[in-house]
PDB file of N, CA and C in Angstrom:
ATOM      1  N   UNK A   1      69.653  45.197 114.331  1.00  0.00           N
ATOM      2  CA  UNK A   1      70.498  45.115 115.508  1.00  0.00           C
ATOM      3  C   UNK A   1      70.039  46.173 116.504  1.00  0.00           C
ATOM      4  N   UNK A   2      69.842  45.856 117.503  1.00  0.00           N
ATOM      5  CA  UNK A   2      69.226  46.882 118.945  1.00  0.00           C
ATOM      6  C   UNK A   2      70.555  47.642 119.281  1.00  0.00           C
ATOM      7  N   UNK A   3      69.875  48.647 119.825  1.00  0.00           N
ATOM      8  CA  UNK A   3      71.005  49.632 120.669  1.00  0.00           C
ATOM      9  C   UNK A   3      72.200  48.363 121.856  1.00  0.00           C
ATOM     10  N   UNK A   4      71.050  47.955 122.521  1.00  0.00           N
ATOM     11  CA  UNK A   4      71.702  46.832 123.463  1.00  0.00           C
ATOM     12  C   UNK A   4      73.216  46.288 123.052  1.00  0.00           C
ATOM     13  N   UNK A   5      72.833  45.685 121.705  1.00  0.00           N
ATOM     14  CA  UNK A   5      74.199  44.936 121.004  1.00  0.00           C
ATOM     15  C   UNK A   5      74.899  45.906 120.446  1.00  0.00           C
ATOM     16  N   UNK A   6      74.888  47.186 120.062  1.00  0.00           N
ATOM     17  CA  UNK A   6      75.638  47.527 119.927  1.00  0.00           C
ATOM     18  C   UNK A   6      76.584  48.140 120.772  1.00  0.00           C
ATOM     19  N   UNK A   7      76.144  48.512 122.729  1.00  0.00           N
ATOM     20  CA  UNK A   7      76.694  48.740 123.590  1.00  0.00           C
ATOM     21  C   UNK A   7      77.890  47.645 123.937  1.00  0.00           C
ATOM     22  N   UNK A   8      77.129  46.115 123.652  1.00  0.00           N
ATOM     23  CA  UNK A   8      77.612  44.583 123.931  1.00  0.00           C
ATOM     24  C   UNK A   8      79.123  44.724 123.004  1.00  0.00           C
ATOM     25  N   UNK A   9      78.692  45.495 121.615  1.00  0.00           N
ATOM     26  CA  UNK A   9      79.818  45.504 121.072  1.00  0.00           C
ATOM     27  C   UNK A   9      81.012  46.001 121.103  1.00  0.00           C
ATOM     28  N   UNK A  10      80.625  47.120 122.079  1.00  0.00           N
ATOM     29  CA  UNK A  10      81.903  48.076 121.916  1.00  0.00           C
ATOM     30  C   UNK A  10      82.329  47.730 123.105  1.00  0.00           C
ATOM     31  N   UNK A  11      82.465  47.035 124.126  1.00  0.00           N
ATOM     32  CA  UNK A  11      82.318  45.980 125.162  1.00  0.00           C
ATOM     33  C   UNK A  11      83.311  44.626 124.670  1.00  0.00           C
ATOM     34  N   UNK A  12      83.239  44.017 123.326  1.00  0.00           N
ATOM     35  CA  UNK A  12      83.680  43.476 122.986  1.00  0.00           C
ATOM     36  C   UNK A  12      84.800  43.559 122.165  1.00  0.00           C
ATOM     37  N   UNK A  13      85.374  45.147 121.836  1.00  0.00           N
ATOM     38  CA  UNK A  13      86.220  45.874 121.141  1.00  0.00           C
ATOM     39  C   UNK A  13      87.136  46.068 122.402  1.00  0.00           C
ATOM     40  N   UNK A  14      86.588  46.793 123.374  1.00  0.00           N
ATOM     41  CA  UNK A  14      87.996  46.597 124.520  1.00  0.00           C
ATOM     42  C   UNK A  14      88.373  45.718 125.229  1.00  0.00           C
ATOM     43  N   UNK A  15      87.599  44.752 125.145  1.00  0.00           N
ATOM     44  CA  UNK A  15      87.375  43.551 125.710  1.00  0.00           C
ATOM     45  C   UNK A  15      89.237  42.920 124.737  1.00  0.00           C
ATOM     46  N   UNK A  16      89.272  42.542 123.495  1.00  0.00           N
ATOM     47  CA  UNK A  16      90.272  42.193 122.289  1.00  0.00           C
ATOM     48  C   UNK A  16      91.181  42.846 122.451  1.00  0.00           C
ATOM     49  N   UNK A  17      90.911  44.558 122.901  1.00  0.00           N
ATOM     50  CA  UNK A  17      92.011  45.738 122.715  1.00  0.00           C
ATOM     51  C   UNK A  17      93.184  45.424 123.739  1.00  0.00           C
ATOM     52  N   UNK A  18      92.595  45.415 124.543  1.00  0.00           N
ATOM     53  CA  UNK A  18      93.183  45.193 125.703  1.00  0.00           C
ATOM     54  C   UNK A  18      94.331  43.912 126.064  1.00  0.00           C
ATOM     55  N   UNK A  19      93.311  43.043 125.691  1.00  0.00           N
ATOM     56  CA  UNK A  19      94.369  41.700 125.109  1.00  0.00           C
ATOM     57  C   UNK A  19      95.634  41.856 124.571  1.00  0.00           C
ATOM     58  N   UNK A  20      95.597  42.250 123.248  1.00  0.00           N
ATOM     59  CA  UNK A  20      95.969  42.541 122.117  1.00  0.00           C
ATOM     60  C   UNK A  20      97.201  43.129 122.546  1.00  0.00           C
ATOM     61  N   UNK A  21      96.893  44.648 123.417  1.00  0.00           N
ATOM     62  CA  UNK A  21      97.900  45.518 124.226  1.00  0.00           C
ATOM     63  C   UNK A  21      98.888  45.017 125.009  1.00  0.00           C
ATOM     64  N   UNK A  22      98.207  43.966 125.323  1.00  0.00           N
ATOM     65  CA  UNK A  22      99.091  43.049 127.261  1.00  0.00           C
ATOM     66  C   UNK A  22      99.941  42.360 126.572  1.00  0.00           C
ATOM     67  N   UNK A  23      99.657  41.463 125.702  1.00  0.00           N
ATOM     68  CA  UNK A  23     100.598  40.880 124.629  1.00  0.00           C
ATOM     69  C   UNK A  23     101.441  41.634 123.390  1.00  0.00           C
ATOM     70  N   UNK A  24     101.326  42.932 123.512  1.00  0.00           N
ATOM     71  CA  UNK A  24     101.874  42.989 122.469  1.00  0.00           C
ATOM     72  C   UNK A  24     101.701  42.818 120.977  1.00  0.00           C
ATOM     73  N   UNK A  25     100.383  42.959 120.227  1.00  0.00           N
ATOM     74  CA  UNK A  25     100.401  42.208 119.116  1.00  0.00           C
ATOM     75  C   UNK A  25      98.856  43.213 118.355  1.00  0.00           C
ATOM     76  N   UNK A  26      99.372  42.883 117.421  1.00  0.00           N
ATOM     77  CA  UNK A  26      98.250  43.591 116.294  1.00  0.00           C
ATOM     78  C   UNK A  26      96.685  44.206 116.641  1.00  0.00           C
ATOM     79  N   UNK A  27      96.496  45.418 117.744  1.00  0.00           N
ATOM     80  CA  UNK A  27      95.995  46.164 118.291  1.00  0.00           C
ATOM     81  C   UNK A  27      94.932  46.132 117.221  1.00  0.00           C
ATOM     82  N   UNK A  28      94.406  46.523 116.115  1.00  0.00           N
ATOM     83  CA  UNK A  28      93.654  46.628 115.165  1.00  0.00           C
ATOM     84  C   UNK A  28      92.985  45.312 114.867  1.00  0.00           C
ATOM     85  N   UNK A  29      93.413  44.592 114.536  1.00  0.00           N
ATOM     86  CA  UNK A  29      93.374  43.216 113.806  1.00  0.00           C
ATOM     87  C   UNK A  29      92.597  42.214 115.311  1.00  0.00           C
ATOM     88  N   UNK A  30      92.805  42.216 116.117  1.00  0.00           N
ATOM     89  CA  UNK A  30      92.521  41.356 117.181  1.00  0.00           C
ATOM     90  C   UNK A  30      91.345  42.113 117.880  1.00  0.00           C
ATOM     91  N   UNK A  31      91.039  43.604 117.517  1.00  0.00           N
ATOM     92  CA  UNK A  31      89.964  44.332 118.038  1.00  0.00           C
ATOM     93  C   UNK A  31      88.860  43.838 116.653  1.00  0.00           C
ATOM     94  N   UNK A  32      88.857  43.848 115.439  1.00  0.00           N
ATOM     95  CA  UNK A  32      88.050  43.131 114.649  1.00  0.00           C
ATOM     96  C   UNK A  32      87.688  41.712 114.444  1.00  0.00           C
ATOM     97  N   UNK A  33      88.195  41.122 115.149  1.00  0.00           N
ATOM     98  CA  UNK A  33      88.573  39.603 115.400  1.00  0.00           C
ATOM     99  C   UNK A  33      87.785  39.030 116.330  1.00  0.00           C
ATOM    100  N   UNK A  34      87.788  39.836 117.885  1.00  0.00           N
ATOM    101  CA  UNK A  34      87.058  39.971 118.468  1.00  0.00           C
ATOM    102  C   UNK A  34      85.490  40.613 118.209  1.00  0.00           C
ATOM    103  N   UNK A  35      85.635  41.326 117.816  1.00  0.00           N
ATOM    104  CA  UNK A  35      83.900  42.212 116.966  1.00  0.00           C
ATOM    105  C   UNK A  35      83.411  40.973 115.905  1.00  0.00           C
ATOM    106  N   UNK A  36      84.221  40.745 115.041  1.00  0.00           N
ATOM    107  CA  UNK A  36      83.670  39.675 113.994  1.00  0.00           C
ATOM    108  C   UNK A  36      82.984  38.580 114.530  1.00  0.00           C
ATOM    109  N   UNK A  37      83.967  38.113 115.686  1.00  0.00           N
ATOM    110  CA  UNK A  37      83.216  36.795 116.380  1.00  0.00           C
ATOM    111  C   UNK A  37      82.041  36.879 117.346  1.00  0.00           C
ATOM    112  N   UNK A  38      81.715  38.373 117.860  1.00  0.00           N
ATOM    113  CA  UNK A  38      80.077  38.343 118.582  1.00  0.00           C
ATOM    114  C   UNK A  38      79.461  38.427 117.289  1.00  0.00           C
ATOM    115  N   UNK A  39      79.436  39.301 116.164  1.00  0.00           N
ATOM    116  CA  UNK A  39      78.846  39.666 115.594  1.00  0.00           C
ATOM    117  C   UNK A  39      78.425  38.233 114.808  1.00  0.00           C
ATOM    118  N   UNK A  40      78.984  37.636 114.454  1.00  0.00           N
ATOM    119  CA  UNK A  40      78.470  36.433 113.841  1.00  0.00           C
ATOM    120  C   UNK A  40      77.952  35.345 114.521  1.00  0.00           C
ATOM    121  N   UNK A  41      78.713  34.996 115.689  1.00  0.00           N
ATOM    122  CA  UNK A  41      78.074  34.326 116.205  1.00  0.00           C
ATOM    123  C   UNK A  41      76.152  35.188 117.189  1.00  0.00           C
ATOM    124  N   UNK A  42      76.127  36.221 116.949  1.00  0.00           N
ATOM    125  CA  UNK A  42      74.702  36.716 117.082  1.00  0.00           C
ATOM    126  C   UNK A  42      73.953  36.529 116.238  1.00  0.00           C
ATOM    127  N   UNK A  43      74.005  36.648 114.689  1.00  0.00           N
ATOM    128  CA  UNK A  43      73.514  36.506 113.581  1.00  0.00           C
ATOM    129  C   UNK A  43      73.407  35.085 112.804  1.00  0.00           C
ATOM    130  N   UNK A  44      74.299  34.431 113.868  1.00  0.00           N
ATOM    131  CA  UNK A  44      74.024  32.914 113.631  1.00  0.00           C
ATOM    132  C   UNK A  44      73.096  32.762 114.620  1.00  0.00           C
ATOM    133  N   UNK A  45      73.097  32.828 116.147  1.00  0.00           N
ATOM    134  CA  UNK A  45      72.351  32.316 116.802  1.00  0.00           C
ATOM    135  C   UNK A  45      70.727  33.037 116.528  1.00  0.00           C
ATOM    136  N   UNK A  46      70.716  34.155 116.246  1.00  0.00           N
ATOM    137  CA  UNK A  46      69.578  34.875 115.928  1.00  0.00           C
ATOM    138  C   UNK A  46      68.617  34.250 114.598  1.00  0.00           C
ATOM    139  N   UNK A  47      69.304  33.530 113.475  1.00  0.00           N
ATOM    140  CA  UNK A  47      68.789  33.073 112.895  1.00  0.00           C
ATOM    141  C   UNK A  47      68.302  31.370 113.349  1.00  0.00           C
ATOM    142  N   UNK A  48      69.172  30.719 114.030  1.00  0.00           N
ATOM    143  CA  UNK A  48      68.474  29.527 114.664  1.00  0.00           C
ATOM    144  C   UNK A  48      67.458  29.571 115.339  1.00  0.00           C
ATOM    145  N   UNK A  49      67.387  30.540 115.952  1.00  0.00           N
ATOM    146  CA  UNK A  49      66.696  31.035 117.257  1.00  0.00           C
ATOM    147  C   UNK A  49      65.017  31.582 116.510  1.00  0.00           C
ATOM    148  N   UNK A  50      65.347  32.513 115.362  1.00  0.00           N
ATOM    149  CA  UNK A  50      64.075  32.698 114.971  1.00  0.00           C
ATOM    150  C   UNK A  50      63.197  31.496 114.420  1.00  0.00           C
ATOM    151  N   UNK A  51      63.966  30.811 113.318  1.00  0.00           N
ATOM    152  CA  UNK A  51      63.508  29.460 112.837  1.00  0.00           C
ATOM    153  C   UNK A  51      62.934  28.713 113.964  1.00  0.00           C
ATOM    154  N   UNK A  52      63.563  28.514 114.958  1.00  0.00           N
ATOM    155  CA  UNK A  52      63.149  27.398 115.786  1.00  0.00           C
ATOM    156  C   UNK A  52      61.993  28.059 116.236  1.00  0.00           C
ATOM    157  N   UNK A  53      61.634  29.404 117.255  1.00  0.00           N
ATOM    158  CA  UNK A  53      60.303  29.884 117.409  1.00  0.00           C
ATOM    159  C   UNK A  53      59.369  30.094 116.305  1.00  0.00           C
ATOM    160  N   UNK A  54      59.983  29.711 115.508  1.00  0.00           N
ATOM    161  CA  UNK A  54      58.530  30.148 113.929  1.00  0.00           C
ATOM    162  C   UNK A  54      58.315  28.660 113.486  1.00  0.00           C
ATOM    163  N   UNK A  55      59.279  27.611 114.218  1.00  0.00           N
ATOM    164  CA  UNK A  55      58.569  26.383 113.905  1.00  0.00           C
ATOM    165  C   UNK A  55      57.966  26.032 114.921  1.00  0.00           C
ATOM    166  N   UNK A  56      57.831  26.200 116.571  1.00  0.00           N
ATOM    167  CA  UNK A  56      57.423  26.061 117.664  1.00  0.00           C
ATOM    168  C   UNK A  56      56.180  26.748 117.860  1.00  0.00           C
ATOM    169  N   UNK A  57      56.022  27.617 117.222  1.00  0.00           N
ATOM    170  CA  UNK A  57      54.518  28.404 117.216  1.00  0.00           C
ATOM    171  C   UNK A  57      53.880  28.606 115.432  1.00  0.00           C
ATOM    172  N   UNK A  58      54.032  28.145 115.193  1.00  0.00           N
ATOM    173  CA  UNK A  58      53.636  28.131 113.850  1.00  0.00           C
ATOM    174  C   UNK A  58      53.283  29.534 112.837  1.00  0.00           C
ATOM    175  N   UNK A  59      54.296  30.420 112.905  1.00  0.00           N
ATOM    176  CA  UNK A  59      54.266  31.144 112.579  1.00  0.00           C
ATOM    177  C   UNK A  59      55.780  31.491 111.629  1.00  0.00           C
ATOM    178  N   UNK A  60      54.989  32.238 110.475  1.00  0.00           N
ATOM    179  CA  UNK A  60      56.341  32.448 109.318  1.00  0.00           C
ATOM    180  C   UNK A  60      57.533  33.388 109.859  1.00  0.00           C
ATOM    181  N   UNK A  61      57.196  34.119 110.872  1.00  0.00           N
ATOM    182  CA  UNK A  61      57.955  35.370 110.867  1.00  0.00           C
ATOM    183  C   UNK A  61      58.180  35.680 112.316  1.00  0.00           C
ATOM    184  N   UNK A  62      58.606  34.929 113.581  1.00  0.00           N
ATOM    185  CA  UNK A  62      58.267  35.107 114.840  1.00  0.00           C
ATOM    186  C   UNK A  62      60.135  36.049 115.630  1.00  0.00           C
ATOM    187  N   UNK A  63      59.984  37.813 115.320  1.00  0.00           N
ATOM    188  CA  UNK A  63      61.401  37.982 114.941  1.00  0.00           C
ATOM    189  C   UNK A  63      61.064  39.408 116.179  1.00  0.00           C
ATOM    190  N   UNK A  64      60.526  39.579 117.856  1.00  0.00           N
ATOM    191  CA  UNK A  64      60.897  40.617 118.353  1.00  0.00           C
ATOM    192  C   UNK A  64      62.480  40.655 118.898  1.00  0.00           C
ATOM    193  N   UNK A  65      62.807  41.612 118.318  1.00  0.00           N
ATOM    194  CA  UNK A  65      64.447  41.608 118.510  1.00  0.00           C
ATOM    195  C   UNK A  65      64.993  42.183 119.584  1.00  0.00           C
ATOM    196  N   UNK A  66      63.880  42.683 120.796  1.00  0.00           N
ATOM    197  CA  UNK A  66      64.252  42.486 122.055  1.00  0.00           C
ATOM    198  C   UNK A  66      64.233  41.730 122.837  1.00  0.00           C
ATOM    199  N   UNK A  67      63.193  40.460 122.796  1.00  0.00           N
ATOM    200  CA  UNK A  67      62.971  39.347 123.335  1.00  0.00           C
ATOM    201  C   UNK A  67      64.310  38.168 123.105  1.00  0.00           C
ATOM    202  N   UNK A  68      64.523  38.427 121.554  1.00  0.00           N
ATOM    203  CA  UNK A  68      65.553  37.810 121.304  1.00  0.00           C
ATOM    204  C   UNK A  68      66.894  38.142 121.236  1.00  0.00           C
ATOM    205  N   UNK A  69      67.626  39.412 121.710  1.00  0.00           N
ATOM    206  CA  UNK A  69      68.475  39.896 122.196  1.00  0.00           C
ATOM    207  C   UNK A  69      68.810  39.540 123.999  1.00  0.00           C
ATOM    208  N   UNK A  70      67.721  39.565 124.234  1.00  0.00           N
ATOM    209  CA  UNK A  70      67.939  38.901 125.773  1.00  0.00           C
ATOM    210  C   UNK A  70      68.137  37.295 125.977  1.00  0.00           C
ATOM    211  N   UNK A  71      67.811  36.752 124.532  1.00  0.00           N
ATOM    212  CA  UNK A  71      68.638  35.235 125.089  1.00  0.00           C
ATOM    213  C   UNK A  71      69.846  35.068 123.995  1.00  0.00           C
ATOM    214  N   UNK A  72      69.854  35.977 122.946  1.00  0.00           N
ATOM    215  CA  UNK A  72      70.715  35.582 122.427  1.00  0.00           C
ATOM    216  C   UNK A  72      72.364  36.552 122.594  1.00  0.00           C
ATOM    217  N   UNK A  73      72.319  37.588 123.415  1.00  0.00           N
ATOM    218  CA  UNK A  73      73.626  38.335 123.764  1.00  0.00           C
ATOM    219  C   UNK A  73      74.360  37.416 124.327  1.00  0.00           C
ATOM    220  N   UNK A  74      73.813  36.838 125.616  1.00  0.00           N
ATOM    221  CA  UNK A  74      74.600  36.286 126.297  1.00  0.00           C
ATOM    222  C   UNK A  74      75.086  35.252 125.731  1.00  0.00           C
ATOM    223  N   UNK A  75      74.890  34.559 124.812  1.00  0.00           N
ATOM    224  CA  UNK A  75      74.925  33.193 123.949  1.00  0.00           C
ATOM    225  C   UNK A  75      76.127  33.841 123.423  1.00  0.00           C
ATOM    226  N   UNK A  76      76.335  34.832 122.636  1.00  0.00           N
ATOM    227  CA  UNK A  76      76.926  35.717 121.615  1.00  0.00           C
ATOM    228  C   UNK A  76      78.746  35.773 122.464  1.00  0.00           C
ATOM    229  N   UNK A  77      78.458  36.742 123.725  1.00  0.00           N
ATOM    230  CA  UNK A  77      79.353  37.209 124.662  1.00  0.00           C
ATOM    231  C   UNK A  77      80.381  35.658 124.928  1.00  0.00           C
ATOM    232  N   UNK A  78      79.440  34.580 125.079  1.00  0.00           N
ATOM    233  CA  UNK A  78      79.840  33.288 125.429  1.00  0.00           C
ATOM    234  C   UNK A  78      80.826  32.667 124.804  1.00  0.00           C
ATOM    235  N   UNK A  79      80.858  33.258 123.573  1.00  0.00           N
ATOM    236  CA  UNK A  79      80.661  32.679 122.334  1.00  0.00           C
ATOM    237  C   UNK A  79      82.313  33.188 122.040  1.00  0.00           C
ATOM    238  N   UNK A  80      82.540  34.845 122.035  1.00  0.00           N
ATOM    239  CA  UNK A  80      83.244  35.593 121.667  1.00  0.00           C
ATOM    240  C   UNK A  80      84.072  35.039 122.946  1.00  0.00           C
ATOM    241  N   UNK A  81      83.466  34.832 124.472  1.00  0.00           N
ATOM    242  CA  UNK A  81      84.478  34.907 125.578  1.00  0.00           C
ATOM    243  C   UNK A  81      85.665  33.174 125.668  1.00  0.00           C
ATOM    244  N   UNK A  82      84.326  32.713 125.075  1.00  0.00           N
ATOM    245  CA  UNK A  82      85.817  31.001 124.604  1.00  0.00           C
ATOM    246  C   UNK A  82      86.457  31.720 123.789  1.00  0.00           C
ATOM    247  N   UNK A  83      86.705  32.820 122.655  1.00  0.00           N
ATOM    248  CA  UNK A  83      87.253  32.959 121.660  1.00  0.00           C
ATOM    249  C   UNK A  83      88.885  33.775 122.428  1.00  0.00           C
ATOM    250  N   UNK A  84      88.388  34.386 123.473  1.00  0.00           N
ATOM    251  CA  UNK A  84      89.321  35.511 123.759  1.00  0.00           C
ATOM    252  C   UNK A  84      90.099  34.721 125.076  1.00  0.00           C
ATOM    253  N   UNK A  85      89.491  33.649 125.735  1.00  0.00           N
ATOM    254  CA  UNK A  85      90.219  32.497 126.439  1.00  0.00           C
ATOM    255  C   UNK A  85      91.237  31.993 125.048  1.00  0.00           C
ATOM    256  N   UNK A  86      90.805  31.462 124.141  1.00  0.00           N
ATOM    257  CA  UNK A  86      91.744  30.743 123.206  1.00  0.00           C
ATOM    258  C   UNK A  86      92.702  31.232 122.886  1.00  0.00           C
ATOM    259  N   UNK A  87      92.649  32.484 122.361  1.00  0.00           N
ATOM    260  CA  UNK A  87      93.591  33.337 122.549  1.00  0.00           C
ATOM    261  C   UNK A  87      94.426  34.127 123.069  1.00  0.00           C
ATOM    262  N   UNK A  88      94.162  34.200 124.599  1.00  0.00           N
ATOM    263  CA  UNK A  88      94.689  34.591 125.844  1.00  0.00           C
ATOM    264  C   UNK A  88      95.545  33.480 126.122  1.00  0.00           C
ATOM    265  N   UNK A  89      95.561  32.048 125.865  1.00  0.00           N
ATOM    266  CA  UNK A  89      95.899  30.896 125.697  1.00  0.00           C
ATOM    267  C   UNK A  89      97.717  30.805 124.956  1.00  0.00           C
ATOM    268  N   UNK A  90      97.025  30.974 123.566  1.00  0.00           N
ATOM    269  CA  UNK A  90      97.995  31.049 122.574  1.00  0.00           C
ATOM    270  C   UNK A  90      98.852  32.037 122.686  1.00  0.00           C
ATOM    271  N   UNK A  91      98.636  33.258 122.740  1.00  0.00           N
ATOM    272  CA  UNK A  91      99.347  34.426 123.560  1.00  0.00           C
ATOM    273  C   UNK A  91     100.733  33.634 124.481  1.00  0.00           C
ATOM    274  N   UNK A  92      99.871  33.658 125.972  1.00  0.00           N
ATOM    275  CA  UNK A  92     100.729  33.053 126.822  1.00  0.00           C
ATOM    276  C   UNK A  92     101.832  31.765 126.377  1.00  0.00           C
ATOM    277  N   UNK A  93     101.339  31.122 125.887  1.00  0.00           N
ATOM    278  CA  UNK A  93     102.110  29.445 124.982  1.00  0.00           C
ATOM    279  C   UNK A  93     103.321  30.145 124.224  1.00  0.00           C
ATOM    280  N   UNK A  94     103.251  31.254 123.675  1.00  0.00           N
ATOM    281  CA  UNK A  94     103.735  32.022 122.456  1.00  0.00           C
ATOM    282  C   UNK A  94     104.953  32.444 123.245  1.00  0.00           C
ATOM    283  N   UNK A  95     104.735  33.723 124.429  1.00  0.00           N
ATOM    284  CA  UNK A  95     105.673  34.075 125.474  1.00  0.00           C
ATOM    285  C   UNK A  95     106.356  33.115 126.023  1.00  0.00           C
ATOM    286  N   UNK A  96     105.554  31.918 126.633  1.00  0.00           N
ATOM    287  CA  UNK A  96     106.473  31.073 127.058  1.00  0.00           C
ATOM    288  C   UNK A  96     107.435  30.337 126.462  1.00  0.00           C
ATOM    289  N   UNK A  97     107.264  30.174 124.983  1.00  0.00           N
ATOM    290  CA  UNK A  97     107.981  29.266 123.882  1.00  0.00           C
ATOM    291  C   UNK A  97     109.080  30.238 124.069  1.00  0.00           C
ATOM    292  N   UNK A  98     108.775  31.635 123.562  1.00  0.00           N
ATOM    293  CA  UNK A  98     110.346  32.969 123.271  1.00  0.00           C
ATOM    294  C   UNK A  98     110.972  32.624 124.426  1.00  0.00           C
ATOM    295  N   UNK A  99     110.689  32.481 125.921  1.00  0.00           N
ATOM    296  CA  UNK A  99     111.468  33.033 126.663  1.00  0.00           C
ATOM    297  C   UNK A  99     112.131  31.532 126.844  1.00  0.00           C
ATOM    298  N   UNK A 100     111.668  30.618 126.637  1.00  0.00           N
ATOM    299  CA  UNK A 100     112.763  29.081 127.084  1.00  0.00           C
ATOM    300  C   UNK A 100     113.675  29.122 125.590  1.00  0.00           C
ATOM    301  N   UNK A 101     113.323  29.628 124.331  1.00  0.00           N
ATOM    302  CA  UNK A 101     114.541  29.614 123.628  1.00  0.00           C
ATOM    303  C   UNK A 101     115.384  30.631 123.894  1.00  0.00           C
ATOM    304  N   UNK A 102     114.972  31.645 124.207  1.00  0.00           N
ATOM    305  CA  UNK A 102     116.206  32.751 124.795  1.00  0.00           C
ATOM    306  C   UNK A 102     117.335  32.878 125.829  1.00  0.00           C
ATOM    307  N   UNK A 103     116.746  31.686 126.422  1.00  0.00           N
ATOM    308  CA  UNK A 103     118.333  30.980 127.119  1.00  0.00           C
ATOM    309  C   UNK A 103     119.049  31.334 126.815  1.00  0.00           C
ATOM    310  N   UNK A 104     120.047  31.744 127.481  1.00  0.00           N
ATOM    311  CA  UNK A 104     121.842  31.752 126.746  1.00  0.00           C
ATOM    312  C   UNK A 104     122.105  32.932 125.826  1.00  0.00           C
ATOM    313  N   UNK A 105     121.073  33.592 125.348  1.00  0.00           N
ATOM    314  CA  UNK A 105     121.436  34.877 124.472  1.00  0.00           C
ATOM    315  C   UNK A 105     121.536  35.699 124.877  1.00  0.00           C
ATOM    316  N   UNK A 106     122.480  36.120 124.025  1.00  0.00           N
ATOM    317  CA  UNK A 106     122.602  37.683 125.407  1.00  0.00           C
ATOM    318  C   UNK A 106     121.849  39.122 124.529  1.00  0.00           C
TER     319      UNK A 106
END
């Protein structure tokens, strides 16, 4: 893993935190949630990504991990940023459900 992604990552820790904060809700848990999902989805795309250039050039081992950090972060970020829409989503759906049953209560 390059310095790069790991800047990307901690990027992607306040990126969740922050969320997490605005809503109200498991500050810890939604900051790993967020980290888990670049991180895998990098290590997924990083492994497609090598295979496919080591079958495209015919080579066993075709793995500079700066070349391939520059197409695969943004893939990654993409990846994590539908994740933190979905959940920015559910969040909001969540608030809106509490506050139409709270009608009438005092």
């Amino acid at each position: 893993m390059n310095p790069i992604s790991i800047i990307f990552c901690l990027f992607v820790i306040r990126m969740f935190f922050s969320l997490a904060k605005k809503y109200n809700k498991y500050l810890f848990l939604y900051s790993i949630l967020g980290l888990l999902s670049f991180l895998l989805s990098y290590y997924f795309l990083y492994v497609i990504s090598v295979s496919l250039f080591s079958f495209a050039f015919d080579k066993l081992s075709f793995s500079n991990e700066i070349v391939m950090g520059c197409f695969i972060i943004p893939l990654a970020l993409l990846i994590s940023g539908i994740y933190y829409k979905f959940l920015e989503r559910k969040f909001k759906k969540l608030i809106k459900d509490s506050k139409i049953s709270d009608i009438g209560k005092v």
